[in-house]
Coordinates of C-alpha atoms (C1' of nucleotides) in Angstrom, one line a residue:
Chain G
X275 CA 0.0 0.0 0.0
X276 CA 2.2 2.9 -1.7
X277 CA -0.5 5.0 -1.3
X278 CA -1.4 5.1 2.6
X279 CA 1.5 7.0 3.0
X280 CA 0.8 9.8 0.4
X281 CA -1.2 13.2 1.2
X282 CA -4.1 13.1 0.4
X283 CA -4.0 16.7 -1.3
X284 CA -1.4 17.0 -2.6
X285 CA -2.1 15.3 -5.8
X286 CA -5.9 16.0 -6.2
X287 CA -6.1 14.1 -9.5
X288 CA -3.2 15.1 -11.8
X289 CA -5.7 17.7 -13.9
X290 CA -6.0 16.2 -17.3
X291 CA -7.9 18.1 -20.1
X292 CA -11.1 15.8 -20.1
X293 CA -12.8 14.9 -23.1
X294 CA -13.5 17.7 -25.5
X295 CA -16.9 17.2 -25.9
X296 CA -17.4 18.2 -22.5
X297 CA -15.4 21.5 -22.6
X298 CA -17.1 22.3 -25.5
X299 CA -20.3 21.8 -24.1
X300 CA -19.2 23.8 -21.3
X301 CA -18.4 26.4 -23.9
X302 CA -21.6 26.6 -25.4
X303 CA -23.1 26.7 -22.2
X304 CA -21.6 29.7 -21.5
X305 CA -22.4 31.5 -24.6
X306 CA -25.7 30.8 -24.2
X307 CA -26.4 31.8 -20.8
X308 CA -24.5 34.7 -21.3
X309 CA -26.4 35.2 -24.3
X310 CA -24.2 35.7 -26.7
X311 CA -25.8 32.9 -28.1
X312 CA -30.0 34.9 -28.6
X313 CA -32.4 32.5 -28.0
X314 CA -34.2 31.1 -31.6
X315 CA -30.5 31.7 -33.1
X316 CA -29.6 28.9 -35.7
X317 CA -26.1 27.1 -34.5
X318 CA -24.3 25.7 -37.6
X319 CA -22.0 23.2 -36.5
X320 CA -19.3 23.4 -38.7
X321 CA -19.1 27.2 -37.8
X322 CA -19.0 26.2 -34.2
X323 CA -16.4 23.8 -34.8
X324 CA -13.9 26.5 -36.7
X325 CA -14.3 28.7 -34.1
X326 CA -13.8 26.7 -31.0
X327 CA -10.6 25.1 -32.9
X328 CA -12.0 21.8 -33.5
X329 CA -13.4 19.0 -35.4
X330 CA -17.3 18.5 -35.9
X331 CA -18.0 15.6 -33.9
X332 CA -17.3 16.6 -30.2
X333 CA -19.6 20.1 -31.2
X334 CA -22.5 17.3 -32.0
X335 CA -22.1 15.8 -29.1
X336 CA -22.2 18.9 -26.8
X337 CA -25.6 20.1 -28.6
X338 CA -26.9 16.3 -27.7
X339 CA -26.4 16.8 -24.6
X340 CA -27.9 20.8 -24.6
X341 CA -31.1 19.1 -26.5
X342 CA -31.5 16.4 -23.6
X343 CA -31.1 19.5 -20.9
X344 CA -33.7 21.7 -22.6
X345 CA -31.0 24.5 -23.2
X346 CA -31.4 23.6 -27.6
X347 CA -34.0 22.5 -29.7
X348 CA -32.7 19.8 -32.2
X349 CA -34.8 19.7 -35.3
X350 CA -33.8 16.8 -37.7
X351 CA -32.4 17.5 -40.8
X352 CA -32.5 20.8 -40.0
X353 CA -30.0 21.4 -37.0
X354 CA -29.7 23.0 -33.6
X355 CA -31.3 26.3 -32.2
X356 CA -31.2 27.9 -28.7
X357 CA -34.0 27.0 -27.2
X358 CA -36.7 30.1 -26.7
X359 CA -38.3 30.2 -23.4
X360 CA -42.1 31.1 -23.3
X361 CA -43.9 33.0 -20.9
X362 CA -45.6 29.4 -19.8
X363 CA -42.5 27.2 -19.5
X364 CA -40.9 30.2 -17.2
X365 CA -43.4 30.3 -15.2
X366 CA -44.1 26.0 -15.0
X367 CA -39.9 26.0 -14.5
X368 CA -40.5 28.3 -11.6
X369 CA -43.0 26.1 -10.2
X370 CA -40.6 22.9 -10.2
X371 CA -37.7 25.0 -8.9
X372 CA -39.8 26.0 -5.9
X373 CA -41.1 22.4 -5.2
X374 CA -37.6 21.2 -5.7
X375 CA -35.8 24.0 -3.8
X376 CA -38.7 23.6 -0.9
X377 CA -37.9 19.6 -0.4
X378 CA -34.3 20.3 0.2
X379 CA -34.5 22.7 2.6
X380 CA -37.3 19.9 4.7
X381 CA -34.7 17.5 4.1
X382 CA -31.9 20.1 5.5
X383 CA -33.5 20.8 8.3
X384 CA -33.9 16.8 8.6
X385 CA -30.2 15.9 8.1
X386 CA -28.0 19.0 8.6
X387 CA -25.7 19.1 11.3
X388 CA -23.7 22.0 13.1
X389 CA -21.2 22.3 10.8
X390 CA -23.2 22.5 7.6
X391 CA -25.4 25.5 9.1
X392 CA -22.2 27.1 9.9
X393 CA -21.2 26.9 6.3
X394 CA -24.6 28.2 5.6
X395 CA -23.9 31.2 7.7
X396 CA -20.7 32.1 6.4
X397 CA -22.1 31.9 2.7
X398 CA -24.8 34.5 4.4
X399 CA -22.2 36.9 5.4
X400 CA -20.6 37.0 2.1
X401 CA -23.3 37.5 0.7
X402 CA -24.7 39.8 2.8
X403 CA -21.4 41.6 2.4
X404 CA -21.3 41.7 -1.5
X405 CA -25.0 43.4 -1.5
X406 CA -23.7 45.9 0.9
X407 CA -20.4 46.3 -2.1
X408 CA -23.0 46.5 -4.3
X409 CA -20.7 43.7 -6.1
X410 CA -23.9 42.2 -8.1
X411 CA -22.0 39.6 -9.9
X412 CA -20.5 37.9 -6.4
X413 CA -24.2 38.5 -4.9
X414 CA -25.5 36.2 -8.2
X415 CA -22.9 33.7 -7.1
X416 CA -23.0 33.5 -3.9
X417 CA -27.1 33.0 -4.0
X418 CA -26.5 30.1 -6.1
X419 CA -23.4 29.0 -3.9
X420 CA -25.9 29.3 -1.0
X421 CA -28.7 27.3 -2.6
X422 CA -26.6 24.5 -3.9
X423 CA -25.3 24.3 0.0
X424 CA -28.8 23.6 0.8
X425 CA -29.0 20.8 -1.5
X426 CA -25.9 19.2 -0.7
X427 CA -27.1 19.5 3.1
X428 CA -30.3 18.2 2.2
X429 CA -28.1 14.4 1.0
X430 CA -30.0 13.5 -2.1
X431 CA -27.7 13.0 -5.1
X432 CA -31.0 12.9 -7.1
X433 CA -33.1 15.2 -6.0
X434 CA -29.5 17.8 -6.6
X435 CA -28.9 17.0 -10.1
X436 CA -32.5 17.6 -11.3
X437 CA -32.6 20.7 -9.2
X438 CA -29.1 21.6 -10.6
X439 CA -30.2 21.7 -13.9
X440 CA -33.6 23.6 -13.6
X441 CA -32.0 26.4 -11.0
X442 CA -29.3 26.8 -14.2
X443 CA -32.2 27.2 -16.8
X444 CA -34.2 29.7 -14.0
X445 CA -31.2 31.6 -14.0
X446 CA -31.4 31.9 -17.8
X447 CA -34.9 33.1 -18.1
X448 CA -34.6 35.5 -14.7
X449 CA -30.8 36.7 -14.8
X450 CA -32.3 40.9 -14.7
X451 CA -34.2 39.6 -11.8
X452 CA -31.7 38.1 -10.0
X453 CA -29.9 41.7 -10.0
X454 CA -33.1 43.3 -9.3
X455 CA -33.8 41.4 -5.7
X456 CA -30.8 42.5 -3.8
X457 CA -30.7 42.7 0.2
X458 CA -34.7 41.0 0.8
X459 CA -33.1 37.8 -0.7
X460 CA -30.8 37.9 2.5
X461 CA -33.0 38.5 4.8
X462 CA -35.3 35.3 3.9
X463 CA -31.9 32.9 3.2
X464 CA -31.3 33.8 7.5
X465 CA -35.0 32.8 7.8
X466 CA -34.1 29.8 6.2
X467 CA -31.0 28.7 8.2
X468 CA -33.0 29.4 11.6
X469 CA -35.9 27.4 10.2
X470 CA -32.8 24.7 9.3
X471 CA -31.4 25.2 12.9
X472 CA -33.9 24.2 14.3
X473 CA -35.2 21.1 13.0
X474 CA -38.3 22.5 12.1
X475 CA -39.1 20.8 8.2
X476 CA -42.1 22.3 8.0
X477 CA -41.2 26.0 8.5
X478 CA -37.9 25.3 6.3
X479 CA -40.0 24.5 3.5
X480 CA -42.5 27.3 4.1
X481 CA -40.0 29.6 3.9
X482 CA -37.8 28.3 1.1
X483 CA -41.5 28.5 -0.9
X484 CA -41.9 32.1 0.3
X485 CA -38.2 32.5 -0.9
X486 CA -38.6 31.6 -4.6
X487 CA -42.1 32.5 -5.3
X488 CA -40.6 36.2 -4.2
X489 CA -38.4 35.5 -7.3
X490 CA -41.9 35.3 -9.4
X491 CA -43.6 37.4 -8.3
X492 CA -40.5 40.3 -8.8
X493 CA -40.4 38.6 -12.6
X494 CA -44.0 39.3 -13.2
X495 CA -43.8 42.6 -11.6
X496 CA -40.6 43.5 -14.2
X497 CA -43.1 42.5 -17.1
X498 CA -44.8 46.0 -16.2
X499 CA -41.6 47.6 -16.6
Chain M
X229 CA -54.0 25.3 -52.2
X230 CA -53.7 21.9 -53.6
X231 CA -53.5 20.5 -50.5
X232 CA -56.7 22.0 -48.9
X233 CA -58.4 19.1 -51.1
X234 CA -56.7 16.1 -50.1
X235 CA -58.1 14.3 -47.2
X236 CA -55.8 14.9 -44.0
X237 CA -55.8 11.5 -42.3
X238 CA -54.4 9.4 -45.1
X239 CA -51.7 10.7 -45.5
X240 CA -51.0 11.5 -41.5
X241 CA -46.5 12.3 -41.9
X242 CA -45.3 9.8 -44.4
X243 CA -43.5 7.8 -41.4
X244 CA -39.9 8.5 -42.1
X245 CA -37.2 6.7 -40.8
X246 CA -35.9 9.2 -38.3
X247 CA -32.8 10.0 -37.6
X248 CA -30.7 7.1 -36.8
X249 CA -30.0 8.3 -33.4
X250 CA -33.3 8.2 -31.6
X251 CA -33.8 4.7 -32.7
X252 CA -30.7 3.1 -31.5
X253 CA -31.8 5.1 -28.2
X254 CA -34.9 3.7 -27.7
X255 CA -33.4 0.4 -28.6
X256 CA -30.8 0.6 -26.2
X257 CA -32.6 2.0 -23.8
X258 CA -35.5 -0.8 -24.6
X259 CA -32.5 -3.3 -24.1
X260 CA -31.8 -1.7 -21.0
X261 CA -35.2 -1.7 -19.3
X262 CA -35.8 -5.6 -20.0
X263 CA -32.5 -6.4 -18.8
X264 CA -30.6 -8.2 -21.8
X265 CA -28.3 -5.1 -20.6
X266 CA -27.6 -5.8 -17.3
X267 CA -26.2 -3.2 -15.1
X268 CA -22.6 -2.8 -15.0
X269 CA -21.9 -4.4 -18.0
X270 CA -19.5 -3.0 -20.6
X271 CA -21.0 -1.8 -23.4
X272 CA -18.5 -1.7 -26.5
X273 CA -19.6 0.8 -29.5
X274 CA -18.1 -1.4 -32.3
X275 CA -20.1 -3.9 -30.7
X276 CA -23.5 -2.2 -30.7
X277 CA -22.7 -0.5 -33.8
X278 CA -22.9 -3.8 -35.6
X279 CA -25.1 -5.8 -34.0
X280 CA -27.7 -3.1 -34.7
X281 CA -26.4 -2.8 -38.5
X282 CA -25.6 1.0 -38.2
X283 CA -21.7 2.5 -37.4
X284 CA -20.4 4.0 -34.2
X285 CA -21.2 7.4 -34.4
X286 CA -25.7 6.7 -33.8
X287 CA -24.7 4.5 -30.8
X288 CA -21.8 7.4 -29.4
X289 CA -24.6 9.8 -29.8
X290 CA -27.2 7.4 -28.1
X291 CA -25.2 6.4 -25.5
X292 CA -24.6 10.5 -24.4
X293 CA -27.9 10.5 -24.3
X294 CA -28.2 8.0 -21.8
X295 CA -25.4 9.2 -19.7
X296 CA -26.8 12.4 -19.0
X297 CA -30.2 10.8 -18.5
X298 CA -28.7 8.2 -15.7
X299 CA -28.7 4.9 -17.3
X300 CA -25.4 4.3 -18.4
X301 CA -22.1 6.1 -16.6
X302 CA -19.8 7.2 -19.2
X303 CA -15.9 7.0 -17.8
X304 CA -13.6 8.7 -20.1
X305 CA -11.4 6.8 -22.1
X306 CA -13.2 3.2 -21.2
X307 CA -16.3 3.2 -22.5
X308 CA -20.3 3.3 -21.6
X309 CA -21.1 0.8 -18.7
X310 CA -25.0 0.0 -17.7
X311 CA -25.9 1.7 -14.7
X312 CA -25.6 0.4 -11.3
X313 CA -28.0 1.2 -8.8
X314 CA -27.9 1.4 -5.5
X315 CA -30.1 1.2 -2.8
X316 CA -29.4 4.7 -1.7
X317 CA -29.8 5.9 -4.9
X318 CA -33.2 3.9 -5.5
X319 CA -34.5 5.4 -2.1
X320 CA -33.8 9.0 -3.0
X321 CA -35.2 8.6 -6.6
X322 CA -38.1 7.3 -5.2
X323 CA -38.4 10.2 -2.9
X324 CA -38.3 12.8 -5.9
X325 CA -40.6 10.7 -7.9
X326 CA -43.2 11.0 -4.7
X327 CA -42.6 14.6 -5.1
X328 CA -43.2 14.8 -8.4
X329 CA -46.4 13.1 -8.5
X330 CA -47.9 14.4 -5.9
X331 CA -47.6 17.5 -7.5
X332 CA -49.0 17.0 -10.4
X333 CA -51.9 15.2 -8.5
X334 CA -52.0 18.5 -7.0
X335 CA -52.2 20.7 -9.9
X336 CA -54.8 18.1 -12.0
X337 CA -57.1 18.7 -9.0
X338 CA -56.9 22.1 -9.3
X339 CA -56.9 21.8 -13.7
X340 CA -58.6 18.9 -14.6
X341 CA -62.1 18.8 -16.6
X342 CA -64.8 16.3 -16.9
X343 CA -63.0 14.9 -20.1
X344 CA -60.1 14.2 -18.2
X345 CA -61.5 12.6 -14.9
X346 CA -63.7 9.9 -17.1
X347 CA -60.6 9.6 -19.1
X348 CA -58.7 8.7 -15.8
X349 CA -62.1 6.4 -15.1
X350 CA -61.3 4.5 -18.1
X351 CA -57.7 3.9 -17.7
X352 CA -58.8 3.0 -13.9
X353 CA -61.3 0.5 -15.3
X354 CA -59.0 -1.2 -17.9
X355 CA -56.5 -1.5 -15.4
X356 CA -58.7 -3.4 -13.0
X357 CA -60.0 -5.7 -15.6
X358 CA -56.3 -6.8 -16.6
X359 CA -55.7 -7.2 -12.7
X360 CA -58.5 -9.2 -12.8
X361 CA -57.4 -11.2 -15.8
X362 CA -53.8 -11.8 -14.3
X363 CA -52.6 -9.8 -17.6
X364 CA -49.1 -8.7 -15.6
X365 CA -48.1 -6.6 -18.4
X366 CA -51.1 -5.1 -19.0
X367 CA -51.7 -4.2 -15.7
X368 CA -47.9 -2.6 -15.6
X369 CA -48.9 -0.6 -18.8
X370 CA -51.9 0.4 -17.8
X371 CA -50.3 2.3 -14.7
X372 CA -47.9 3.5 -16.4
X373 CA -50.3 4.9 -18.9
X374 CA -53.0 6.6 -15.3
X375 CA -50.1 8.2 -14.1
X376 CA -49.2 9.9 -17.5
X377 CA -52.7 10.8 -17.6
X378 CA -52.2 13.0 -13.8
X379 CA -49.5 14.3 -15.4
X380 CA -50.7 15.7 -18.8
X381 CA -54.0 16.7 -16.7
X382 CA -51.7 18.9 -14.8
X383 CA -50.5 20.4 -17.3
X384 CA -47.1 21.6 -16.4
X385 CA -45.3 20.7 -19.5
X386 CA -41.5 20.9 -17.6
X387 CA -42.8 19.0 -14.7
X388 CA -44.1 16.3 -16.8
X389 CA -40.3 15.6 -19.1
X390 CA -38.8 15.7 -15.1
X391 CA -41.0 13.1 -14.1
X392 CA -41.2 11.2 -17.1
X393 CA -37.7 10.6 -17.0
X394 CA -37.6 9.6 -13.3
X395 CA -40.7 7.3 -13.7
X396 CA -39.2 5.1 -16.3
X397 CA -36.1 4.7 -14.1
X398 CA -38.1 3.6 -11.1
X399 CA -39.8 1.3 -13.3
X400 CA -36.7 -0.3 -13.8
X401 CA -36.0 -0.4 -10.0
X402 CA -38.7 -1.6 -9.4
X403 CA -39.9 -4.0 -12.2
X404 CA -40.3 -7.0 -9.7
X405 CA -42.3 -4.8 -7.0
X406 CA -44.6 -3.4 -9.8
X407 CA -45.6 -7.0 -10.4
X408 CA -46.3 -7.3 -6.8
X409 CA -48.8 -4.9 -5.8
X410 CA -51.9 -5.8 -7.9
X411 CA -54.9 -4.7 -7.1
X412 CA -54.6 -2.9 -4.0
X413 CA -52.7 0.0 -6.3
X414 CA -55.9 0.4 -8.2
X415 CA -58.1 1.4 -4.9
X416 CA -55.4 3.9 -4.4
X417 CA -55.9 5.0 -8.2
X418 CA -59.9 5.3 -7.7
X419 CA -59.4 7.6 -4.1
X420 CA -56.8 9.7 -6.4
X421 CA -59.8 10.0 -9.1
X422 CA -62.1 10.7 -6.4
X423 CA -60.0 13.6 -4.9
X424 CA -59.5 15.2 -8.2
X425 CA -63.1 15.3 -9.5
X426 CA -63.7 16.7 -6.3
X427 CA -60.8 19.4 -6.6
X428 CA -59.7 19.0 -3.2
X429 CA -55.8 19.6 -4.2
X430 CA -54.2 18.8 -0.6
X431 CA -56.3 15.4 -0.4
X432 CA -54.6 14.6 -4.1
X433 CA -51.5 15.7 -2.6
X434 CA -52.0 13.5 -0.2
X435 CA -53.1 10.3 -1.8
X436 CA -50.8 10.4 -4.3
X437 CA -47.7 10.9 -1.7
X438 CA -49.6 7.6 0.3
X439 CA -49.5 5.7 -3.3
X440 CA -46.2 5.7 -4.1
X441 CA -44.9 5.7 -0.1
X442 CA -46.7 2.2 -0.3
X443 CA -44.2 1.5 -3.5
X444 CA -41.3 1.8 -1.8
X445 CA -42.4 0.0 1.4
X446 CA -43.6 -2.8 -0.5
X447 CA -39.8 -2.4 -2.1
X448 CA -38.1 -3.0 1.5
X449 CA -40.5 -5.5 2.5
X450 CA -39.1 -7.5 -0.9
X451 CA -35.5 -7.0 0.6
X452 CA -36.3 -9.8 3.7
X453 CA -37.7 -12.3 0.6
Chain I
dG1331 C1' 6.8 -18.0 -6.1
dC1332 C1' 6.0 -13.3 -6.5
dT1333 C1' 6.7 -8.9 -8.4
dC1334 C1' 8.0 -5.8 -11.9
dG1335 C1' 8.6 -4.3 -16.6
dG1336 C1' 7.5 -4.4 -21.4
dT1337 C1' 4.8 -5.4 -25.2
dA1338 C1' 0.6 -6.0 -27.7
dA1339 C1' -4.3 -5.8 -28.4
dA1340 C1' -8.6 -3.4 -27.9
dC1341 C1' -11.2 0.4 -27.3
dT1342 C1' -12.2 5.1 -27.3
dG1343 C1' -11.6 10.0 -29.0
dT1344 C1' -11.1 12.8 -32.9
dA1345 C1' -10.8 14.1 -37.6
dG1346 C1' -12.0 14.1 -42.3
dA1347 C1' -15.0 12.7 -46.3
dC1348 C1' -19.1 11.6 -48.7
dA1349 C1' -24.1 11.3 -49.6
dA1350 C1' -28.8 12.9 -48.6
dA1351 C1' -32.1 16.3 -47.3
dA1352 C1' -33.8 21.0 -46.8
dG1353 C1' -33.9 25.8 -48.0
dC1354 C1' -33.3 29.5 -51.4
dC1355 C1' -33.3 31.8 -55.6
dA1356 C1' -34.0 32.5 -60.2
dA1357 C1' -36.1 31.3 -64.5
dT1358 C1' -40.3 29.9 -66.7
dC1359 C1' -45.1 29.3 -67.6
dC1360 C1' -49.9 30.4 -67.0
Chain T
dG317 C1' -48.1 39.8 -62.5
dG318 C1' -48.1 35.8 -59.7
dA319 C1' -47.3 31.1 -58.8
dT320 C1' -44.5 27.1 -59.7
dT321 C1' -40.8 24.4 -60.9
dG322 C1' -36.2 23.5 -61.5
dG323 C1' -31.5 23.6 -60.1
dC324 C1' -28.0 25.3 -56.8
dT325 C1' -26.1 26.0 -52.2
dT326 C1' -25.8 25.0 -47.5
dT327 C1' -26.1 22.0 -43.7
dT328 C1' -27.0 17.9 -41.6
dG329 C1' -26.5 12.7 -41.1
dT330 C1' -23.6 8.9 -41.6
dC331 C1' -19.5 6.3 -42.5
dT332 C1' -14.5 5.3 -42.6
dA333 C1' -9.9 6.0 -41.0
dC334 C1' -6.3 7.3 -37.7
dA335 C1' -4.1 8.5 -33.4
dG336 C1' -3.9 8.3 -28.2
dT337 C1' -4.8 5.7 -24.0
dT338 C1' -5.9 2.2 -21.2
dT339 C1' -5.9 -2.6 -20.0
dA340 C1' -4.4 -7.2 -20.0
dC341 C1' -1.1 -10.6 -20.8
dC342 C1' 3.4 -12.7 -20.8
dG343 C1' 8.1 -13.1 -19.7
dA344 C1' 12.3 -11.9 -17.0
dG345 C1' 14.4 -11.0 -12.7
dC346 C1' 14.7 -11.0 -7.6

DNA sequence: GCTCGGTAAACTGTAGACAAAAGCCAATCC
DNA sequence: GGATTGGCTTTTGTCTACAGTTTACCGAGC
């Protein structure tokens, strides 16, 4: 046994490019929520290819897997188009988020121990800190560092990857809202870790509810903008 | 407008082969489900490619499809292998699939019309007929087909492609248990039809959250066979 | 007898090439 | 003048070929 005696650290897993296919997906991913990609944009995958410096194949295999997560449409025979929300599918996307979001923090408050609500608290401060910076991009992060601490807390591998991929596409549709809800969003998340403290499932819930159903209500308010 | 003249039903698409890809999904995943895949096993591209008569690059595509829907694990550089679950896993997919459902029971109280609920009647019906007939795979299509029904009656479009996915993979936990429970799943089915028609969404919360609890109990229960 | 090193086979990852389908534009006919 | 048909261009779908990596096997040495 060589490796007893190593650290553990030191040599986390001798960082190897990965397949391509997934850095270009992770590419495209970008471009799109960043939307430099426009939704109902046509993406010719030859012109993808030349410009991320490589072949074909590992583009098609990226926009596979964007058709399977919702983020392209793939037409046959025709090719691949960022997907166009609807009014409807933001709002039904909303309504899984919050169901999703709501079970995790019942199961946090089920499972969590000390040092996970610490964690939570920290992640509180910063971001606490960042609105008071007015630093929106860290305040963007650090919500969505926050909420995928809830998830991990709450221990279901499942239940996190759906929820990871649905919070993604919310953050799609809502990005100008996220920016928009500032130091409220705090105030609840604290709500949230007392709830969590104290074992109470049903409150946690309640209140991770309250939380993102605040997020559609500002959306639908922004639509009178 | 030529077309206005000709009759619309007789000509419904021209069934077209499809791209190649989708069919040597369903194929594989088909192959999957039934088991002539069994989990953990290496599954070679040259291998598929030719037993299905087509060349690698359908069955790469495929199989990324199936890796980021959780049925085969893809490890870099060696190949697809089938899926293994484990308990843990089973338990906490069941626990989102309960969620899932129950909120689409939810929602089809609060949606559904007449049409729908004897729709639902029907499907009930049929299913307790084939119960009655000891038609096993009936009887397994049957729910299948009641619990789409909830879930297109809900009409959460996002909610139903989530739970789509996670019902088929539950099935495939849970093949041997769905063969168990017979006909007391169908007296769940007729208090779920009971609660809708009657729009009372918390008691269609609740029933559904009973009927699928009783899955996973009946799931244990198989462990001490 | 066991371990270590080297070699070979097999499989995946990527690239390039070809054929088929869809869309577009222009020329033609009513 | 408008609609239609024909051909052309672009893009996708599929196949074949090649390079890189991993795994397994086999022989030599301790």
């Amino acid at each position: 046994m060589l490796s007893a005696g190593l650290p553990q650290g030191t040599v986390p897993k001798l960082e190897r490019p990965g397949p391509l296919r997934e850095r270009v997906y992770e590419a495209l991913l970008e471009l799109i929520t960043i939307r430099a990609l426009r939704p109902g944009q046509h993406l010719v995958e030859s012109e993808l290819a030349g410009h991320l410096g490589v072949s074909r194949q590992p583009v098609r295999e990226a926009l596979q897997r964007l058709n399977t997560e919702g983020w392209v449409d793939l037409r046959p025979a025709q090719g691949a188009f960022v997907h166009e929300p609807t009014e409807e599918e933001a709002d039904q996307l909303l309504t899984v988020r919050t169901l999703l979001e709501a079970e995790a923090a019942r199961l946090a408050a089920a499972n969590a121990g000390t040092a996970g609500i610490s964690a939570l608290e920290e992640l509180c401060a910063k971001g606490e800190s960042a609105v008071a910076d007015g630093d929106v991009d860290l305040v963007v992060a650090t919500n969505a560092a926050f909420h995928a601490k809830v998830m991990e807390l709450a221990g279901n591998v499942v239940l996190a990857e759906l929820a990871g991929q649905v919070d993604r596409r919310v953050r799609w549709y809502y990005t100008p809202v996220a920016r928009q809800r500032g130091i409220q969003s705090w105030i609840e998340h604290r709500e949230l870790i007392a709830a969590i403290a104290a074992r109470d499932e049903a409150r946690a819930t309640e209140v991770m509810r309250a939380h993102t159903e605040h997020t559609r209500k500002t959306y639908h308010e922004r639509e009178a903008l």
